[in-house]
Amino acid sequence: MIIVFRKDASEEQIQTALRKIESLGYTPHLSRGALKTICGVTGDDRAIAESEFDQLPGVESVLRVLKPYKLASREFHPDPTRVEVGGVAVGPGNFAVVAGPCSVETEEQVESTAAFVARHGLKLLRGGAFKPRSSPYSFQGLGEQGLQILSAAARRHGLTVITEIMSEHDVDLVGRYTGVFQVGARNMQNFALLKALGETRTPVLLKRSMMGTIEELLLSAEYIMKGGNSRIILCERGIRTFETQTRNTLDIAAVPVIRRLSHLPILVDPSHAMGDWHYVPAASLAAIAVGADGILVEIHPDPAVAKSDGKQSLNFPHFEDLLGKLQGLAGHLGVAVT
Ligand code: PEP
Ligand code: MN
C-alpha cells in the first residue's frame, strides 16, 4: 500500500499517518520526492482497508501495490536511486565502468590492472577471490589472500573494490576488504546470503541469475532492502537460452524493463553475457545506448594466461579502444563515463 500526501500536507499530518501505520503493526517507508511525498507500507497489508488512511488529513490518495516486490518498485520510490560507491554515483547522469580481472591471480596481475584502470580515470576495480566455478577442479580463487592483493592495489591507486561473496558466513571477512559486495548469478537466490547483506549498509551488486526472471531479480533485491540496505545495483549478465554461439544471451531488453519497474540502478556485464572478447565492445555499446547505468567488464594484462575467463577478457589496448568509443557516445547521450 502507498499513501500519497497532498502537496500542502503539514509535517504533523505526515507524522500522524506514520504513527498510525506503526500502531497497526506495519512498517512505513517515507519518500520525499521533488513533486510528492509518499509513504510505502510494508507487511502483509491485505488486512487493512484503504479507508483507514484515505480519510486522514493531509492524505491525497491510497494505492494498492500489486507487484510482489515493493521497496524495489518505482511505485514506492518514483525517483531513480543513485548508489554512491567510492566517489562514483551509480545512477542517472553517469555511466560507471567497473573493470578488472575475472579472478585475482597474482600481485603483479592486479597491480598492473589497477594502475591501468586508474590511469584512465576510472574508480571501480573488480576481481574475484572467491570464485563460483561450475567444476570443482577449476581454479577456485585465492580466498583471503586474493582479497588482500585486491584491496592493497586498490588503495595504492585510489580505487574501490567490487568482489564476490558466496556465503553469509563471509560477510565480515569480505566486508573488511571490499567497497561493494558482488552477489553472483549463481547466488541470486541464496536467501541466507541476501538476508545477511540486508543487515549491512555496504552497497551490493546483485547479478541476475542465468535462469532468473526480472521479477525474481527484483524480489531478490527486495530481500536485501527489507533488511534495511537499499544500496543495491542490479546487473544483467545474460540468461541461458537455446543459443550456443554466445556463452549466454544478453537480455538487453531487461534494462528498459527494469528501469520502468524499479528505481534501482542497473549495469550490464557484457563479458559473461557474450563469453568471447570479440563481442564485448558491441555489447558494451548496446548497454550505454539502451540506458544502462554502466558496465562490469573483465580485462586482463594477458588474457591468454588467465586462470579463468581469459576468452572473454579484453586486453588493455582493446579496452582502451572500447573506452574511447563509450566516451564518444556518452557525449551524445548526456552521460559521463566514470
Ligand atoms: C563474475 O562476475 O565474476 C561472475 C562469476 O559472474 P556471474 O556470477 O554473472 O557468472
Ligand atoms: Mn568471470
Tab-separated table of C-alpha atoms and ligand atoms in Angstrom:
chain	number	residue	atom	x	y	z
A	1	MET	CA	0.000	0.000	0.000
A	2	ILE	CA	1.180	3.514	-0.805
A	3	ILE	CA	-0.104	6.658	0.863
A	4	VAL	CA	0.237	9.761	-1.281
A	5	PHE	CA	0.231	13.011	0.676
A	6	ARG	CA	-1.256	16.250	-0.546
A	7	LYS	CA	1.224	18.893	-1.619
A	8	ASP	CA	0.168	21.098	1.295
A	9	ALA	CA	0.220	18.308	3.920
A	10	SER	CA	1.836	19.516	7.130
A	11	GLU	CA	4.674	17.712	8.878
A	12	GLU	CA	2.309	16.956	11.759
A	13	GLN	CA	-0.193	15.311	9.383
A	14	ILE	CA	2.565	13.181	7.856
A	15	GLN	CA	3.818	12.127	11.295
A	16	THR	CA	0.280	11.230	12.384
A	17	ALA	CA	-0.053	8.891	9.397
A	18	LEU	CA	3.338	7.294	10.145
A	19	ARG	CA	2.336	6.673	13.767
A	20	LYS	CA	-0.900	5.093	12.639
A	21	ILE	CA	0.913	2.729	10.259
A	22	GLU	CA	3.224	1.643	13.079
A	23	SER	CA	0.401	1.241	15.563
A	24	LEU	CA	-1.251	-1.214	13.163
A	25	GLY	CA	1.972	-3.287	13.114
A	26	TYR	CA	3.255	-2.253	9.671
A	27	THR	CA	6.476	-0.539	8.605
A	28	PRO	CA	6.324	2.911	6.974
A	29	HIS	CA	8.870	3.952	4.315
A	30	LEU	CA	8.659	7.680	3.738
A	31	SER	CA	9.932	9.087	0.457
A	32	ARG	CA	10.080	12.835	-0.047
A	33	GLY	CA	10.266	13.369	-3.802
A	34	ALA	CA	10.614	16.591	-5.734
A	35	LEU	CA	6.912	16.619	-6.549
A	36	LYS	CA	5.240	14.454	-3.953
A	37	THR	CA	5.763	12.950	-0.551
A	38	ILE	CA	4.628	9.360	-0.416
A	39	CYS	CA	4.783	6.624	2.178
A	40	GLY	CA	5.055	2.942	1.356
A	41	VAL	CA	3.668	0.446	3.845
A	42	THR	CA	5.263	-2.997	4.112
A	43	GLY	CA	3.967	-6.021	5.935
A	44	ASP	CA	1.038	-8.181	4.941
A	45	ASP	CA	-1.266	-5.251	4.270
A	46	ARG	CA	-4.140	-7.267	2.798
A	47	ALA	CA	-5.970	-6.926	6.094
A	48	ILE	CA	-6.046	-3.121	6.129
A	49	ALA	CA	-8.651	-1.160	4.265
A	50	GLU	CA	-7.749	1.917	2.239
A	51	SER	CA	-10.360	3.778	4.299
A	52	GLU	CA	-8.070	3.527	7.353
A	53	PHE	CA	-5.912	6.151	5.696
A	54	ASP	CA	-7.684	7.987	2.919
A	55	GLN	CA	-9.767	9.971	5.385
A	56	LEU	CA	-6.742	11.233	7.320
A	57	PRO	CA	-5.993	14.952	6.960
A	58	GLY	CA	-3.160	15.614	4.503
A	59	VAL	CA	-3.709	12.363	2.588
A	60	GLU	CA	-4.485	12.697	-1.106
A	61	SER	CA	-4.913	9.041	-2.051
A	62	VAL	CA	-4.151	5.465	-1.077
A	63	LEU	CA	-2.996	2.935	-3.659
A	64	ARG	CA	-2.527	-0.814	-3.517
A	65	VAL	CA	0.800	-2.085	-4.873
A	66	LEU	CA	0.054	-5.159	-6.906
A	67	LYS	CA	3.678	-6.082	-7.554
A	68	PRO	CA	5.153	-8.677	-5.200
A	69	TYR	CA	8.234	-6.506	-4.624
A	70	LYS	CA	7.618	-3.152	-3.015
A	71	LEU	CA	10.734	-1.400	-1.731
A	72	ALA	CA	12.435	-2.069	-5.077
A	73	SER	CA	9.472	-0.767	-7.077
A	74	ARG	CA	9.085	2.565	-8.810
A	75	GLU	CA	5.696	2.982	-7.167
A	76	PHE	CA	7.290	3.077	-3.726
A	77	HIS	CA	10.150	5.274	-4.841
A	78	PRO	CA	9.396	7.234	-8.023
A	79	ASP	CA	12.793	8.968	-8.298
A	80	PRO	CA	15.753	6.902	-9.552
A	81	THR	CA	18.222	5.865	-6.867
A	82	ARG	CA	21.903	6.778	-7.054
A	83	VAL	CA	24.228	4.435	-5.217
A	84	GLU	CA	27.404	6.194	-4.095
A	85	VAL	CA	30.439	3.957	-4.421
A	86	GLY	CA	33.951	5.254	-3.888
A	87	GLY	CA	33.228	8.723	-5.220
A	88	VAL	CA	31.109	7.477	-8.145
A	89	ALA	CA	27.355	7.995	-8.137
A	90	VAL	CA	25.990	4.929	-9.913
A	91	GLY	CA	22.732	6.146	-11.409
A	92	PRO	CA	21.354	8.869	-13.661
A	93	GLY	CA	23.899	11.094	-15.394
A	94	ASN	CA	26.775	8.651	-15.100
A	95	PHE	CA	27.927	5.555	-16.958
A	96	ALA	CA	30.054	3.651	-14.463
A	97	VAL	CA	32.731	1.397	-15.896
A	98	VAL	CA	33.789	-1.321	-13.445
A	99	ALA	CA	36.796	-3.137	-14.846
A	100	GLY	CA	39.222	-5.791	-13.690
A	101	PRO	CA	40.092	-9.447	-13.982
A	102	CYS	CA	37.693	-12.326	-13.551
A	103	SER	CA	39.931	-13.729	-10.784
A	104	VAL	CA	42.679	-12.344	-8.633
A	105	GLU	CA	45.705	-14.440	-9.650
A	106	THR	CA	48.931	-12.656	-8.690
A	107	GLU	CA	50.058	-9.374	-7.163
A	108	GLU	CA	51.626	-8.295	-10.466
A	109	GLN	CA	48.465	-9.040	-12.439
A	110	VAL	CA	46.268	-6.987	-10.099
A	111	GLU	CA	48.821	-4.188	-9.693
A	112	SER	CA	49.173	-3.659	-13.432
A	113	THR	CA	45.393	-3.802	-13.903
A	114	ALA	CA	44.727	-1.346	-11.064
A	115	ALA	CA	47.364	1.077	-12.389
A	116	PHE	CA	45.847	0.850	-15.863
A	117	VAL	CA	42.271	1.377	-14.624
A	118	ALA	CA	43.315	4.393	-12.530
A	119	ARG	CA	45.333	5.887	-15.397
A	120	HIS	CA	42.117	6.019	-17.416
A	121	GLY	CA	40.327	7.962	-14.701
A	122	LEU	CA	38.144	5.039	-13.626
A	123	LYS	CA	37.409	4.407	-9.970
A	124	LEU	CA	35.977	0.903	-9.608
A	125	LEU	CA	38.070	-2.273	-9.703
A	126	ARG	CA	36.520	-5.719	-9.978
A	127	GLY	CA	38.175	-9.061	-9.260
A	128	GLY	CA	37.127	-12.374	-7.725
A	129	ALA	CA	38.836	-14.000	-4.764
A	130	PHE	CA	36.024	-16.498	-4.102
A	131	LYS	CA	35.092	-17.969	-7.468
A	132	PRO	CA	31.877	-19.913	-8.108
A	133	ARG	CA	33.183	-22.367	-10.723
A	134	SER	CA	31.000	-24.937	-12.465
A	135	SER	CA	33.685	-27.569	-11.947
A	136	PRO	CA	35.197	-28.262	-8.520
A	137	TYR	CA	38.502	-28.928	-10.315
A	138	SER	CA	38.709	-25.406	-11.789
A	139	PHE	CA	40.650	-22.611	-10.053
A	140	GLN	CA	38.577	-21.606	-7.027
A	141	GLY	CA	40.236	-18.272	-6.286
A	142	LEU	CA	42.835	-17.217	-3.728
A	143	GLY	CA	40.359	-16.542	-0.897
A	144	GLU	CA	41.520	-14.069	1.748
A	145	GLN	CA	44.944	-13.720	0.140
A	146	GLY	CA	43.181	-12.590	-3.029
A	147	LEU	CA	41.152	-10.041	-1.080
A	148	GLN	CA	44.379	-8.663	0.393
A	149	ILE	CA	46.046	-8.367	-3.014
A	150	LEU	CA	42.978	-6.675	-4.465
A	151	SER	CA	42.415	-4.179	-1.674
A	152	ALA	CA	46.105	-3.255	-1.401
A	153	ALA	CA	46.286	-2.494	-5.141
A	154	ALA	CA	43.016	-0.559	-4.993
A	155	ARG	CA	44.307	1.534	-2.091
A	156	ARG	CA	47.561	2.323	-3.903
A	157	HIS	CA	45.607	3.650	-6.870
A	158	GLY	CA	42.632	5.268	-5.153
A	159	LEU	CA	40.148	2.680	-6.409
A	160	THR	CA	37.179	0.952	-4.798
A	161	VAL	CA	36.912	-2.837	-4.850
A	162	ILE	CA	33.931	-4.859	-6.063
A	163	THR	CA	34.332	-8.527	-5.242
A	164	GLU	CA	32.105	-11.564	-4.960
A	165	ILE	CA	30.774	-13.041	-1.742
A	166	MET	CA	29.370	-16.567	-1.852
A	167	SER	CA	28.328	-17.295	1.714
A	168	GLU	CA	26.595	-15.480	4.543
A	169	HIS	CA	29.431	-16.693	6.779
A	170	ASP	CA	31.894	-14.479	4.874
A	171	VAL	CA	30.223	-11.096	5.400
A	172	ASP	CA	32.781	-9.906	7.974
A	173	LEU	CA	35.765	-11.316	6.095
A	174	VAL	CA	34.870	-9.958	2.652
A	175	GLY	CA	33.477	-6.768	4.192
A	176	ARG	CA	36.918	-5.926	5.619
A	177	TYR	CA	38.333	-5.639	2.100
A	178	THR	CA	35.578	-4.600	-0.265
A	179	GLY	CA	33.606	-1.454	-1.026
A	180	VAL	CA	30.823	-3.396	-2.766
A	181	PHE	CA	29.618	-6.961	-2.240
A	182	GLN	CA	29.014	-8.732	-5.537
A	183	VAL	CA	26.317	-11.402	-5.456
A	184	GLY	CA	26.989	-13.658	-8.422
A	185	ALA	CA	24.415	-15.133	-10.768
A	186	ARG	CA	24.545	-18.485	-9.017
A	187	ASN	CA	23.714	-16.887	-5.687
A	188	MET	CA	20.888	-14.585	-6.766
A	189	GLN	CA	18.502	-16.725	-4.757
A	190	ASN	CA	20.842	-17.583	-1.892
A	191	PHE	CA	18.334	-16.153	0.545
A	192	ALA	CA	20.536	-16.581	3.628
A	193	LEU	CA	23.221	-14.506	1.885
A	194	LEU	CA	20.723	-11.860	0.742
A	195	LYS	CA	19.336	-11.514	4.265
A	196	ALA	CA	22.830	-11.194	5.738
A	197	LEU	CA	23.691	-8.462	3.214
A	198	GLY	CA	20.470	-6.681	4.125
A	199	GLU	CA	21.866	-6.262	7.628
A	200	THR	CA	24.907	-4.402	6.317
A	201	ARG	CA	24.994	-0.894	4.884
A	202	THR	CA	27.591	-1.760	2.239
A	203	PRO	CA	26.482	-1.446	-1.399
A	204	VAL	CA	25.555	-4.694	-3.139
A	205	LEU	CA	25.937	-5.501	-6.836
A	206	LEU	CA	23.213	-8.083	-7.420
A	207	LYS	CA	23.566	-10.109	-10.609
A	208	ARG	CA	20.630	-11.699	-12.357
A	209	SER	CA	20.897	-15.464	-12.480
A	210	MET	CA	21.036	-17.261	-15.811
A	211	MET	CA	17.578	-18.729	-15.158
A	212	GLY	CA	16.110	-15.823	-13.218
A	213	THR	CA	13.210	-13.720	-14.400
A	214	ILE	CA	13.258	-9.957	-13.952
A	215	GLU	CA	10.629	-10.330	-11.253
A	216	GLU	CA	12.781	-12.848	-9.394
A	217	LEU	CA	15.751	-10.480	-9.612
A	218	LEU	CA	13.684	-7.666	-8.108
A	219	LEU	CA	12.392	-9.982	-5.388
A	220	SER	CA	15.990	-10.835	-4.515
A	221	ALA	CA	16.729	-7.107	-4.269
A	222	GLU	CA	13.670	-6.847	-2.032
A	223	TYR	CA	15.209	-9.413	0.384
A	224	ILE	CA	18.225	-7.133	0.831
A	225	MET	CA	16.140	-3.964	1.079
A	226	LYS	CA	13.781	-5.488	3.625
A	227	GLY	CA	16.752	-5.754	5.989
A	228	GLY	CA	17.356	-2.020	5.627
A	229	ASN	CA	20.082	-1.927	2.989
A	230	SER	CA	18.804	-0.017	-0.022
A	231	ARG	CA	22.194	0.495	-1.673
A	232	ILE	CA	21.674	-2.012	-4.469
A	233	ILE	CA	22.968	-2.013	-8.027
A	234	LEU	CA	21.373	-4.585	-10.319
A	235	CYS	CA	23.286	-6.326	-13.096
A	236	GLU	CA	22.084	-8.063	-16.263
A	237	ARG	CA	24.710	-10.641	-17.262
A	238	GLY	CA	22.965	-12.794	-19.851
A	239	ILE	CA	20.473	-15.585	-19.479
A	240	ARG	CA	20.529	-19.174	-20.666
A	241	THR	CA	18.686	-19.808	-23.911
A	242	PHE	CA	18.862	-22.317	-26.781
A	243	GLU	CA	21.574	-20.250	-28.499
A	244	THR	CA	25.087	-21.685	-28.261
A	245	GLN	CA	27.165	-19.169	-30.238
A	246	THR	CA	27.411	-16.919	-27.194
A	247	ARG	CA	28.009	-18.056	-23.607
A	248	ASN	CA	24.646	-16.622	-22.559
A	249	THR	CA	22.070	-14.440	-24.300
A	250	LEU	CA	22.381	-10.809	-23.275
A	251	ASP	CA	18.866	-9.750	-22.363
A	252	ILE	CA	19.357	-6.118	-23.299
A	253	ALA	CA	15.590	-5.647	-23.082
A	254	ALA	CA	15.859	-6.178	-19.350
A	255	VAL	CA	17.425	-2.720	-18.968
A	256	PRO	CA	14.450	-0.586	-20.075
A	257	VAL	CA	12.017	-3.005	-18.432
A	258	ILE	CA	13.811	-2.830	-15.086
A	259	ARG	CA	14.134	0.923	-15.483
A	260	ARG	CA	10.358	1.173	-15.623
A	261	LEU	CA	9.658	-1.295	-12.831
A	262	SER	CA	12.343	-0.227	-10.381
A	263	HIS	CA	14.237	2.830	-9.177
A	264	LEU	CA	17.462	0.849	-8.666
A	265	PRO	CA	20.435	1.409	-10.998
A	266	ILE	CA	21.272	-1.344	-13.467
A	267	LEU	CA	24.588	-2.355	-15.015
A	268	VAL	CA	25.283	-4.729	-17.892
A	269	ASP	CA	28.017	-7.365	-17.764
A	270	PRO	CA	28.979	-7.821	-21.422
A	271	SER	CA	31.759	-10.314	-20.582
A	272	HIS	CA	29.700	-13.118	-19.024
A	273	ALA	CA	26.831	-12.389	-21.403
A	274	MET	CA	28.894	-12.904	-24.569
A	275	GLY	CA	31.677	-15.209	-23.358
A	276	ASP	CA	34.064	-14.058	-26.095
A	277	TRP	CA	36.040	-10.803	-26.026
A	278	HIS	CA	35.328	-10.138	-29.715
A	279	TYR	CA	31.695	-9.375	-28.854
A	280	VAL	CA	32.293	-7.442	-25.636
A	281	PRO	CA	32.672	-3.985	-27.258
A	282	ALA	CA	29.415	-4.336	-29.221
A	283	ALA	CA	27.521	-5.463	-26.119
A	284	SER	CA	29.029	-2.578	-24.113
A	285	LEU	CA	27.948	-0.032	-26.699
A	286	ALA	CA	24.473	-1.560	-26.669
A	287	ALA	CA	24.458	-1.134	-22.881
A	288	ILE	CA	25.201	2.586	-22.978
A	289	ALA	CA	22.765	3.125	-25.859
A	290	VAL	CA	19.922	1.310	-24.109
A	291	GLY	CA	20.330	3.445	-20.997
A	292	ALA	CA	22.199	1.172	-18.590
A	293	ASP	CA	23.982	2.880	-15.694
A	294	GLY	CA	27.284	1.227	-16.548
A	295	ILE	CA	29.120	-1.991	-17.315
A	296	LEU	CA	31.033	-4.602	-15.348
A	297	VAL	CA	33.748	-5.771	-17.699
A	298	GLU	CA	36.574	-8.291	-17.457
A	299	ILE	CA	40.047	-7.159	-18.510
A	300	HIS	CA	43.427	-8.867	-18.131
A	301	PRO	CA	47.029	-7.844	-18.869
A	302	ASP	CA	47.490	-11.131	-20.780
A	303	PRO	CA	44.167	-12.913	-21.353
A	304	ALA	CA	45.917	-15.944	-22.871
A	305	VAL	CA	47.299	-16.938	-19.465
A	306	ALA	CA	44.248	-16.004	-17.342
A	307	LYS	CA	43.229	-18.654	-14.802
A	308	SER	CA	39.546	-18.015	-15.537
A	309	ASP	CA	37.510	-16.450	-18.337
A	310	GLY	CA	40.524	-15.419	-20.452
A	311	LYS	CA	38.489	-15.986	-23.602
A	312	GLN	CA	36.042	-13.230	-22.698
A	313	SER	CA	38.574	-10.811	-21.166
A	314	LEU	CA	39.667	-7.720	-23.065
A	315	ASN	CA	43.377	-6.957	-23.171
A	316	PHE	CA	44.413	-3.396	-22.329
A	317	PRO	CA	44.605	-1.999	-25.895
A	318	HIS	CA	41.181	-3.415	-26.748
A	319	PHE	CA	39.731	-1.984	-23.545
A	320	GLU	CA	41.254	1.430	-24.305
A	321	ASP	CA	39.639	1.317	-27.701
A	322	LEU	CA	36.263	0.492	-26.127
A	323	LEU	CA	36.590	3.304	-23.574
A	324	GLY	CA	37.169	5.787	-26.391
A	325	LYS	CA	34.003	4.602	-28.156
A	326	LEU	CA	31.965	4.766	-24.946
A	327	GLN	CA	33.197	8.294	-24.289
A	328	GLY	CA	32.236	9.297	-27.815
A	329	LEU	CA	28.685	8.008	-27.334
A	330	ALA	CA	28.372	9.309	-23.782
A	331	GLY	CA	28.631	12.904	-25.013
A	332	HIS	CA	25.621	12.428	-27.284
A	333	LEU	CA	23.631	10.666	-24.579
A	334	GLY	CA	24.297	13.267	-21.899
A	335	VAL	CA	26.087	10.921	-19.504
A	336	ALA	CA	29.628	10.926	-18.135
A	337	VAL	CA	31.807	7.824	-18.283
A	338	THR	CA	33.223	7.399	-14.775
B	1	PEP	C1	31.846	-12.746	-12.116
B	1	PEP	O1	31.404	-11.604	-12.388
B	1	PEP	O2	32.987	-12.948	-11.751
B	1	PEP	C2	30.935	-13.915	-12.245
B	1	PEP	C3	31.278	-15.083	-11.734
B	1	PEP	O3	29.806	-13.653	-12.942
B	1	PEP	P1	28.379	-14.387	-12.880
B	1	PEP	O4	28.046	-14.536	-11.435
B	1	PEP	O5	27.486	-13.439	-13.609
B	1	PEP	O6	28.553	-15.690	-13.610
B	2	MN	MN	34.410	-14.323	-14.944
